GROMACS .gro file of C-alpha atoms in nm:
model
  340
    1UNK     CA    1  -0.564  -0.777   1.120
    2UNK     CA    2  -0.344  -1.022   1.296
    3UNK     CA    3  -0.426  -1.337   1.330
    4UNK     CA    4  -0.524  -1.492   1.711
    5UNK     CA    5  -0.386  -1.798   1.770
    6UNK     CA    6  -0.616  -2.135   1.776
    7UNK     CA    7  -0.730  -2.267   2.176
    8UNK     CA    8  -0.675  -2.615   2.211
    9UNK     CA    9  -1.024  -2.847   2.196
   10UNK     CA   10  -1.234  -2.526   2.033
   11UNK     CA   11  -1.412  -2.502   1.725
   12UNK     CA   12  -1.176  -2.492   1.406
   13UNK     CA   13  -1.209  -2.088   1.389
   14UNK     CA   14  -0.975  -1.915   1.152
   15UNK     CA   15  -0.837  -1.558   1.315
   16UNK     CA   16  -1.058  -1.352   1.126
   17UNK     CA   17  -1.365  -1.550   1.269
   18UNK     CA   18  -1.222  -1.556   1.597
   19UNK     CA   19  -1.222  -1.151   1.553
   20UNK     CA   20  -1.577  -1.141   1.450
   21UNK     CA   21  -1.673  -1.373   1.801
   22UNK     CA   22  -1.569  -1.070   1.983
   23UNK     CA   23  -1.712  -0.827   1.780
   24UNK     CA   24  -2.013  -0.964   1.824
   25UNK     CA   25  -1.954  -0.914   2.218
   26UNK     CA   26  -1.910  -0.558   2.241
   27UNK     CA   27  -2.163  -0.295   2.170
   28UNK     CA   28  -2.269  -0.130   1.847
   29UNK     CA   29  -2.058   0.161   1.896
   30UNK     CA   30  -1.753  -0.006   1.998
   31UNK     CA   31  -1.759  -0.257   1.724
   32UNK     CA   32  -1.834   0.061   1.494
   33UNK     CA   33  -1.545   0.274   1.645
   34UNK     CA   34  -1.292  -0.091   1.544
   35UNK     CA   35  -1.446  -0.107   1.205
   36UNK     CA   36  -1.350   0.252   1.102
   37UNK     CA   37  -0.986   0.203   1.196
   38UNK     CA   38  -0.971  -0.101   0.923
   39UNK     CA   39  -0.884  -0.141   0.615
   40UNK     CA   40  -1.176  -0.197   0.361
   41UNK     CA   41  -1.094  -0.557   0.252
   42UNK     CA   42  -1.053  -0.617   0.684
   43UNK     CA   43  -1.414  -0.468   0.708
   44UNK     CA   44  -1.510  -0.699   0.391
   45UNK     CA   45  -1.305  -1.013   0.533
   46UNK     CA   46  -1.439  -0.901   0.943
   47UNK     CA   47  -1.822  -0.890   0.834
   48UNK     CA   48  -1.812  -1.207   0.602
   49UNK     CA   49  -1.723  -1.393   0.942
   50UNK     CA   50  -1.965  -1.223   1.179
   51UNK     CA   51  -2.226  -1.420   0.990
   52UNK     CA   52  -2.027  -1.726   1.004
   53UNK     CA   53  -2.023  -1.729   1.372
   54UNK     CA   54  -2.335  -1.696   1.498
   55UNK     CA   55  -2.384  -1.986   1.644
   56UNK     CA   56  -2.102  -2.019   1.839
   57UNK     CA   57  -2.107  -2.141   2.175
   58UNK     CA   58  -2.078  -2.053   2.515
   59UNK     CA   59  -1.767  -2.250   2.582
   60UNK     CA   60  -1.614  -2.123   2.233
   61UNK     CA   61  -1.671  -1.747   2.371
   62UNK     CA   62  -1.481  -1.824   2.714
   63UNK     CA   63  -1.218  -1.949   2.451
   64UNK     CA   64  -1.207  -1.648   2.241
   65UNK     CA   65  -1.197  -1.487   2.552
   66UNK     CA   66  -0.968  -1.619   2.725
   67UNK     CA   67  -0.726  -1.623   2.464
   68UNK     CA   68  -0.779  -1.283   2.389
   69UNK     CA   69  -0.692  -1.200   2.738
   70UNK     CA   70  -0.361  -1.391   2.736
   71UNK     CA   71  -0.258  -1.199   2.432
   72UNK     CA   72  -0.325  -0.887   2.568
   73UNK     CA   73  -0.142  -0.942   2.828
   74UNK     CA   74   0.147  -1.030   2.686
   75UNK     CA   75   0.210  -0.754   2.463
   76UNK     CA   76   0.446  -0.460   2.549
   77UNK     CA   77   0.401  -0.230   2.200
   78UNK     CA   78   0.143   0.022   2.252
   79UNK     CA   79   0.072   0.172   1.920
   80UNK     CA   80   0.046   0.548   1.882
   81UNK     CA   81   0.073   0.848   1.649
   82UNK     CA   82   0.396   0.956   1.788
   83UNK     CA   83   0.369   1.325   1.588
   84UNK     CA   84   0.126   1.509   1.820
   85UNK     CA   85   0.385   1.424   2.131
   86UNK     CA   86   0.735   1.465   1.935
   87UNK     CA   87   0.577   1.806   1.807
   88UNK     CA   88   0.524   1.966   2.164
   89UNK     CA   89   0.848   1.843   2.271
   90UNK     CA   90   1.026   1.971   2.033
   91UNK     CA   91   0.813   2.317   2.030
   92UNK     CA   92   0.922   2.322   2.404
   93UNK     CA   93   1.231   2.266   2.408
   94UNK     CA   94   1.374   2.473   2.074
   95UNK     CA   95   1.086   2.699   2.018
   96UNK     CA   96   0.822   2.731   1.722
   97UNK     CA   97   1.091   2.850   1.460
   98UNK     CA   98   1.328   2.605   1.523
   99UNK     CA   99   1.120   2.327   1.583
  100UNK     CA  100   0.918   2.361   1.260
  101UNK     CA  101   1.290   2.370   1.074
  102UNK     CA  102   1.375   2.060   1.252
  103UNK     CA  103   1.063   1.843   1.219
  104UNK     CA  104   1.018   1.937   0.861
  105UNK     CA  105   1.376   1.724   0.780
  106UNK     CA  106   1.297   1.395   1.083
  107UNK     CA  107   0.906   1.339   1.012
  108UNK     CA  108   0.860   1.030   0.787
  109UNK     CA  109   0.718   1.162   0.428
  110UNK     CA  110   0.316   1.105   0.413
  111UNK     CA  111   0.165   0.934   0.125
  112UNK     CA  112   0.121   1.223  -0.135
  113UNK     CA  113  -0.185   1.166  -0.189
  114UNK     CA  114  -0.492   0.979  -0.072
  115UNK     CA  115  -0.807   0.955  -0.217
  116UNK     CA  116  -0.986   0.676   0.041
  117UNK     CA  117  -1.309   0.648  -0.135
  118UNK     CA  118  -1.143   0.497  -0.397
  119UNK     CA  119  -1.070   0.187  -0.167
  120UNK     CA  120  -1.392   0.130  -0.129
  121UNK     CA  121  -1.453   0.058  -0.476
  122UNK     CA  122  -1.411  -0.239  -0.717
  123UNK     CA  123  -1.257  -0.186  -1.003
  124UNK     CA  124  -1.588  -0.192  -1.224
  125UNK     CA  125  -1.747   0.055  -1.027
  126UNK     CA  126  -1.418   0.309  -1.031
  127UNK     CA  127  -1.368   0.224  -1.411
  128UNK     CA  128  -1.771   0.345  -1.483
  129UNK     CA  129  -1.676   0.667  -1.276
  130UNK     CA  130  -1.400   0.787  -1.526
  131UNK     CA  131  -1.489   0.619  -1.800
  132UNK     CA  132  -1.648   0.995  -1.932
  133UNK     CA  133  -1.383   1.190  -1.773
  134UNK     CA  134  -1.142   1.378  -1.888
  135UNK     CA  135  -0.799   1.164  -1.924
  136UNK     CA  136  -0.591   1.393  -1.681
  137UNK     CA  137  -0.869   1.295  -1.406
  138UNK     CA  138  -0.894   0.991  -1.516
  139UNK     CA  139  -0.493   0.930  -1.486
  140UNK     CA  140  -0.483   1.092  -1.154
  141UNK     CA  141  -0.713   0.895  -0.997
  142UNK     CA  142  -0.610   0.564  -1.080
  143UNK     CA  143  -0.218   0.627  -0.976
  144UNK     CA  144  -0.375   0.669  -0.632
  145UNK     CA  145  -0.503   0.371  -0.679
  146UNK     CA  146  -0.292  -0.016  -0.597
  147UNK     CA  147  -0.110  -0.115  -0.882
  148UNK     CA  148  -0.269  -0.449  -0.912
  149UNK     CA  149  -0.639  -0.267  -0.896
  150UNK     CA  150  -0.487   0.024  -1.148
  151UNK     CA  151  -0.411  -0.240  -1.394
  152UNK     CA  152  -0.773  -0.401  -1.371
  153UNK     CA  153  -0.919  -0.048  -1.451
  154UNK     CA  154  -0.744   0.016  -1.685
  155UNK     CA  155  -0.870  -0.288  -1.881
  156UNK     CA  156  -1.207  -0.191  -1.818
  157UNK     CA  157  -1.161   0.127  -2.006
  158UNK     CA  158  -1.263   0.158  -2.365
  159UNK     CA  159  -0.908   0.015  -2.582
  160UNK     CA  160  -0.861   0.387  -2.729
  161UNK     CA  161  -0.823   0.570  -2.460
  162UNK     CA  162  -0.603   0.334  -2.213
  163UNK     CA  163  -0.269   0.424  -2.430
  164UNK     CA  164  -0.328   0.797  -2.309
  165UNK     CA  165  -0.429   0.752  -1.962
  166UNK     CA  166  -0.107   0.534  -1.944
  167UNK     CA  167   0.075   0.816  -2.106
  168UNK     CA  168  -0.048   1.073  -1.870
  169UNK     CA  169   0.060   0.844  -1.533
  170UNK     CA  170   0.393   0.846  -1.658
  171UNK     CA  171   0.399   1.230  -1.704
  172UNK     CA  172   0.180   1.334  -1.405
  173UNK     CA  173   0.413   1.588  -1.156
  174UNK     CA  174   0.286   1.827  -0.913
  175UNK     CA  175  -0.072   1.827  -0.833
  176UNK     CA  176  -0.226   2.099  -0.627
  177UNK     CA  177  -0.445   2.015  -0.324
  178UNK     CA  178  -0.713   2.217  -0.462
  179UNK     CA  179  -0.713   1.961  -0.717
  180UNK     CA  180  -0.721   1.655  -0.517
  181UNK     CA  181  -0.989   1.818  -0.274
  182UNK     CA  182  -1.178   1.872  -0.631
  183UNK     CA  183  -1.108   1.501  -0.726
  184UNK     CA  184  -1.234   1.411  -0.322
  185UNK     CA  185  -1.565   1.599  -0.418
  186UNK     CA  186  -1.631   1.486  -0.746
  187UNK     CA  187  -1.627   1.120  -0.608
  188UNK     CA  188  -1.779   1.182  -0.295
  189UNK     CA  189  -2.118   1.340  -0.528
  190UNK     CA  190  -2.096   1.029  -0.813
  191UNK     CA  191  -2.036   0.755  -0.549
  192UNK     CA  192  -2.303   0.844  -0.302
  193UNK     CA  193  -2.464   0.526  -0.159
  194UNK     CA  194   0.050   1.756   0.383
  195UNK     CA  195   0.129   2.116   0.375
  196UNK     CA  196  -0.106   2.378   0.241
  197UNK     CA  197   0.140   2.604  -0.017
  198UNK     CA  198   0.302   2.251  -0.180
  199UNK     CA  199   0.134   2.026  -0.407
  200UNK     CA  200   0.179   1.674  -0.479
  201UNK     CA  201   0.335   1.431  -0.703
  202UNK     CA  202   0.163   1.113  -0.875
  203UNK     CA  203   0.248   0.931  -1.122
  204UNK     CA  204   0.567   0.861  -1.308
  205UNK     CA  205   0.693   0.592  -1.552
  206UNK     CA  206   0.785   0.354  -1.255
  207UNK     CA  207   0.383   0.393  -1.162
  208UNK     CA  208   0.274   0.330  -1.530
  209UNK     CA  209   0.489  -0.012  -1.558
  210UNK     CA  210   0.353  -0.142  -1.245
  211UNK     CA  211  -0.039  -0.009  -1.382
  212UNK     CA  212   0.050  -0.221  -1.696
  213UNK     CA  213   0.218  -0.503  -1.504
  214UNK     CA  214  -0.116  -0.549  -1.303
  215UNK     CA  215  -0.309  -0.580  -1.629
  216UNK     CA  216  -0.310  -0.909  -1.820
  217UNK     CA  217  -0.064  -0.954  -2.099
  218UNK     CA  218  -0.345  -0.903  -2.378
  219UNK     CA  219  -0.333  -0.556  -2.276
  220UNK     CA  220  -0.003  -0.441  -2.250
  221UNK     CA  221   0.015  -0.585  -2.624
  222UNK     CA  222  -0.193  -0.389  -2.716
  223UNK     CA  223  -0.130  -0.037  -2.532
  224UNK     CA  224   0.253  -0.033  -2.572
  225UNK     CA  225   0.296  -0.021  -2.944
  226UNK     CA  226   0.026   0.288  -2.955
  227UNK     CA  227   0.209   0.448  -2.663
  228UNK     CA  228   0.561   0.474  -2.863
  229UNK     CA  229   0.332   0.605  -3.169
  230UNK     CA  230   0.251   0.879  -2.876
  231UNK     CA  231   0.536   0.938  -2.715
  232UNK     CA  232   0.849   0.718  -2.814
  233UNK     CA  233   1.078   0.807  -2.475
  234UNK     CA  234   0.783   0.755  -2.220
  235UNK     CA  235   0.718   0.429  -2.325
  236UNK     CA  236   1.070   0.290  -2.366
  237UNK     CA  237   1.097   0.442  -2.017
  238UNK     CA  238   0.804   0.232  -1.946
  239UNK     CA  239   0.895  -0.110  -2.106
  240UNK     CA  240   1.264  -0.063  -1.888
  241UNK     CA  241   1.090  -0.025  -1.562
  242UNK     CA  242   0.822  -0.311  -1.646
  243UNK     CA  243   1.128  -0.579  -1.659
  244UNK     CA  244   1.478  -0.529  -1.461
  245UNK     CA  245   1.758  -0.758  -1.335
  246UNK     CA  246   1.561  -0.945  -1.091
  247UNK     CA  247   1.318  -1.060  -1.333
  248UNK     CA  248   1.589  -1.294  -1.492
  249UNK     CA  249   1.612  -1.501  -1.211
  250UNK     CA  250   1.239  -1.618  -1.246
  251UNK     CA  251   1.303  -1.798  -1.585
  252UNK     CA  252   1.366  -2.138  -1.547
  253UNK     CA  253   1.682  -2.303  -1.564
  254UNK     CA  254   1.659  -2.382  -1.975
  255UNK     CA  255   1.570  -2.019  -2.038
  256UNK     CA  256   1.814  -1.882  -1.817
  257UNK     CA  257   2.096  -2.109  -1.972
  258UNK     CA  258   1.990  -1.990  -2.295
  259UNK     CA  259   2.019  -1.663  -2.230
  260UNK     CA  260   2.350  -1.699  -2.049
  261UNK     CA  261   2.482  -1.853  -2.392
  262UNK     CA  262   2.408  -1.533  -2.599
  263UNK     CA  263   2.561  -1.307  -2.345
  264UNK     CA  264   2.981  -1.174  -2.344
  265UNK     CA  265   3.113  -1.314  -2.080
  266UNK     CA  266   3.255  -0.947  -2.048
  267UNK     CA  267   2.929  -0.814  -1.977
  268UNK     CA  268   2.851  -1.109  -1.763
  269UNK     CA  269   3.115  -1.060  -1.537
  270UNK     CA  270   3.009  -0.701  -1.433
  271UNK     CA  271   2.672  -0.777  -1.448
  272UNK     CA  272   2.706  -1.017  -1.134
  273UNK     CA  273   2.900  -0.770  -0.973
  274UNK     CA  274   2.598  -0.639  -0.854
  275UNK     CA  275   2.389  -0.938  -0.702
  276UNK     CA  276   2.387  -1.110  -0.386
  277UNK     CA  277   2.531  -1.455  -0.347
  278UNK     CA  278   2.215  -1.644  -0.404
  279UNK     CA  279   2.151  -1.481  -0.751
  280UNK     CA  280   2.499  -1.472  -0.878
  281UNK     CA  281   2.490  -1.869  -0.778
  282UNK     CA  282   2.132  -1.926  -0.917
  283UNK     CA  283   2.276  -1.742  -1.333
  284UNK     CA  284   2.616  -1.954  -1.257
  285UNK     CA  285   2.440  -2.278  -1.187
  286UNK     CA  286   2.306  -2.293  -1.536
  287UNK     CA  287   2.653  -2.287  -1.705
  288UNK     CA  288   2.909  -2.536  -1.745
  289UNK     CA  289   3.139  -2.565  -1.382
  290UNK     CA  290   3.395  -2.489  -1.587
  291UNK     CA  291   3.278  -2.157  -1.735
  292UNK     CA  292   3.086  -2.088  -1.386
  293UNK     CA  293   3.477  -2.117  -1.235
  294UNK     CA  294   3.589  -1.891  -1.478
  295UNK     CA  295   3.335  -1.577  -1.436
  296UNK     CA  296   3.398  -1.596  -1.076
  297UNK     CA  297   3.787  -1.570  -1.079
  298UNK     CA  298   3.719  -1.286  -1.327
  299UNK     CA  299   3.521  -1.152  -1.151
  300UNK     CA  300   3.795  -1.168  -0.808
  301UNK     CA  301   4.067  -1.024  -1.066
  302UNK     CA  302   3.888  -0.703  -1.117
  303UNK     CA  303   3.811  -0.628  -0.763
  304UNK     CA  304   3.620  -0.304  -0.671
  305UNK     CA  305   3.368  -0.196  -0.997
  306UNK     CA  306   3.173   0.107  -1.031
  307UNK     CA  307   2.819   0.046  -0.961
  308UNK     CA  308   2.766   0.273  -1.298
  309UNK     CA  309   2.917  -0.033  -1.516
  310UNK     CA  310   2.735  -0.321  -1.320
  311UNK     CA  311   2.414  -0.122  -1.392
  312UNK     CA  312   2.535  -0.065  -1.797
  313UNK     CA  313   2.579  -0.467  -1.804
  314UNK     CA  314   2.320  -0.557  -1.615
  315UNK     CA  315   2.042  -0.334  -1.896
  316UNK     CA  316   2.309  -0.484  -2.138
  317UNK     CA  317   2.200  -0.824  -2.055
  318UNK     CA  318   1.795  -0.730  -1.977
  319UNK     CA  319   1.816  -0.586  -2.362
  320UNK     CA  320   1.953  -0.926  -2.508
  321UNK     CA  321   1.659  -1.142  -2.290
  322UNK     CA  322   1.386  -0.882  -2.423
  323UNK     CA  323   1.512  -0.914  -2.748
  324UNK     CA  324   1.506  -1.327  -2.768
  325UNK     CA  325   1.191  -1.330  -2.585
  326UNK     CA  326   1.065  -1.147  -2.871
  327UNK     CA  327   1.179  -1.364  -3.170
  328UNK     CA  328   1.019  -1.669  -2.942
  329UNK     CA  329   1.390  -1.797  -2.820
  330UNK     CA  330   1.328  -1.831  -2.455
  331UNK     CA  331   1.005  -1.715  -2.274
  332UNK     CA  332   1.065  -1.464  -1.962
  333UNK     CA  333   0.787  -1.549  -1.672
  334UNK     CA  334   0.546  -1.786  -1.686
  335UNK     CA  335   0.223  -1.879  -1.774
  336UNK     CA  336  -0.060  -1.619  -1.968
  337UNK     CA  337   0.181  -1.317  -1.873
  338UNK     CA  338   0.497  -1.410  -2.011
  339UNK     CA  339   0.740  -1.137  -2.182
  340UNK     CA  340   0.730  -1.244  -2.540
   0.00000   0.00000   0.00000
């Protein structure tokens, strides 16, 4: 929800509150008709405040109000589904045949799938759901979920099994929509109180490292070195997609410099190929001038470098941090979920 602005001289309201003032204005079936186009943590956030504002005063409504007004006012962008509209047009103007050829390459890819119950749950409740279920349902279910949320379940979840649910995210493919309208059902009866002939695809390595990323780093200690006992190229796929280039620039200046010193100034050079400005300044900054001058007219001699050799140097150079990190020479991160 975005945020109204404050009135001058009213009550201190955050946005959310002022919100909730004028959903407390309009009728139960309006307000009801808002709250199903939110978010779940918006209806969470929007009710919290309703309470909190229930004693708000005449002269604080005509501010809401007015405010409201003014804002309304001012804005130009109309939001819409645009499909329904670009569909008859199309349909129209090239016929059914052609149309359907042409909007199946423009219309923006749909998320593959969506389960929504699920974000209606906490992570305790989804974790108790699956907990007895079999590890393919169990792995399907939390890749739909966010990444942050996936990696809280998957704490939750008795230590012998989270290796193979992990295993199974990074392998899931295709799913068929039978099976997510099963998956749909079989929450819909334990929670209570796209195109038809394709399936969809969950899952994937990239989807596992960000599960594992959301956990804390107690668990990924734990669930990697059983995961290589399971399957040795899934979880080195894994542990590459958990860390990458970027990560290098959030060690601090000692680290960094450290790690600079143990790397070929060969591998170096193409390795900053491949970074903006800011980053290729922020590594340089933590050598010597003198060395830092030298990379960069190296770097101006070579000219034009395939984008396959920056990537080689830059794993090159990810490879040598991992590998210090783990014999405790620099730390990568900070704080309880440092790479070490």
């Amino acid at each position: 929800m975005s945020e109204l602005l404050p009135v001058p001289g009213a009550r201190s309201y955050t946005g959310v509150e002022r919100a909730a003032v004028l959903m407390m204005l309009v009728g139960e079936e309006e307000a009801a008709t808002i709250l199903q186009k939110l978010e779940p943590e918006e209806v969470r956030q929007l009710g919290a405040a309703m309470f909190k504002v229930a004693d708000v005063s005449e002269q604080e409504v005509e501010d809401v109000l007015d405010d409201f007004v003014g804002r309304a006012r001012a804005r130009t962008d109309i939001g819409f589904d645009p499909r329904p509209r670009i569909e008859a047009v199309m349909n129209r103007a090239l016929g059914p045949e052609k149309a359907d050829s042409v909007l199946a390459r423009i219309i923006p890819p749909e998320a593959a799938c969506e389960i929504e119950l699920l974000d209606w749950l906490d992570a305790t409740e989804i974790a108790a759901m699956i907990e007895k279920e079999h590890p393919q349902i169990a792995a399907v279910l939390i890749a739909n979920l966010d990444p942050a949320v996936a990696g809280q379940v998957l704490e939750l979840l008795p230590d012998a099994i989270q290796p193979e649910i992990l295993h199974r995210v990074a392998r899931l493919g295709p799913i068929t929509p039978e099976a997510v309208e099963t998956l749909k059902q079989m929450l819909a009866n334990r929670a209570h109180g796209g195109a038809k002939s394709q399936g969809v695809t969950l899952g994937g390595t990239r989807e596992a490292a960000k599960i594992l990323q959301g956990a804390r780093k107690a668990t990924e200690q734990r669930v990697m070195p059983k995961l290589f006992k399971i399957d040795k190229e899934v979880a080195r796929a894994i542990e590459e997609q958990m860390f990458v280039f970027d990560n290098l620039l959030d060690m601090d200046d000692k680290n960094l410099g450290t790690l600079i010193r143990n790397i070929d100034g060969d591998i170096l050079t193409r390795a900053l190929k491949g970074v903006d400005e800011a980053a290729r300044n922020r590594i340089l900054g933590c050598m010597s001038a003198r060395a830092a001058d030298g990379i960069r007219d190296e770097m101006e001699a070579r000219g034009p470098m395939k984008m396959s050799e920056v990537l080689e140097a830059q794993k090159a150079m990810i490879q040598t941090a991992r590998a210090l990190a783990k014999d405790g020479t620099i730390q990568m991160g900070g704080g309880e979920d440092d790479y070490v």
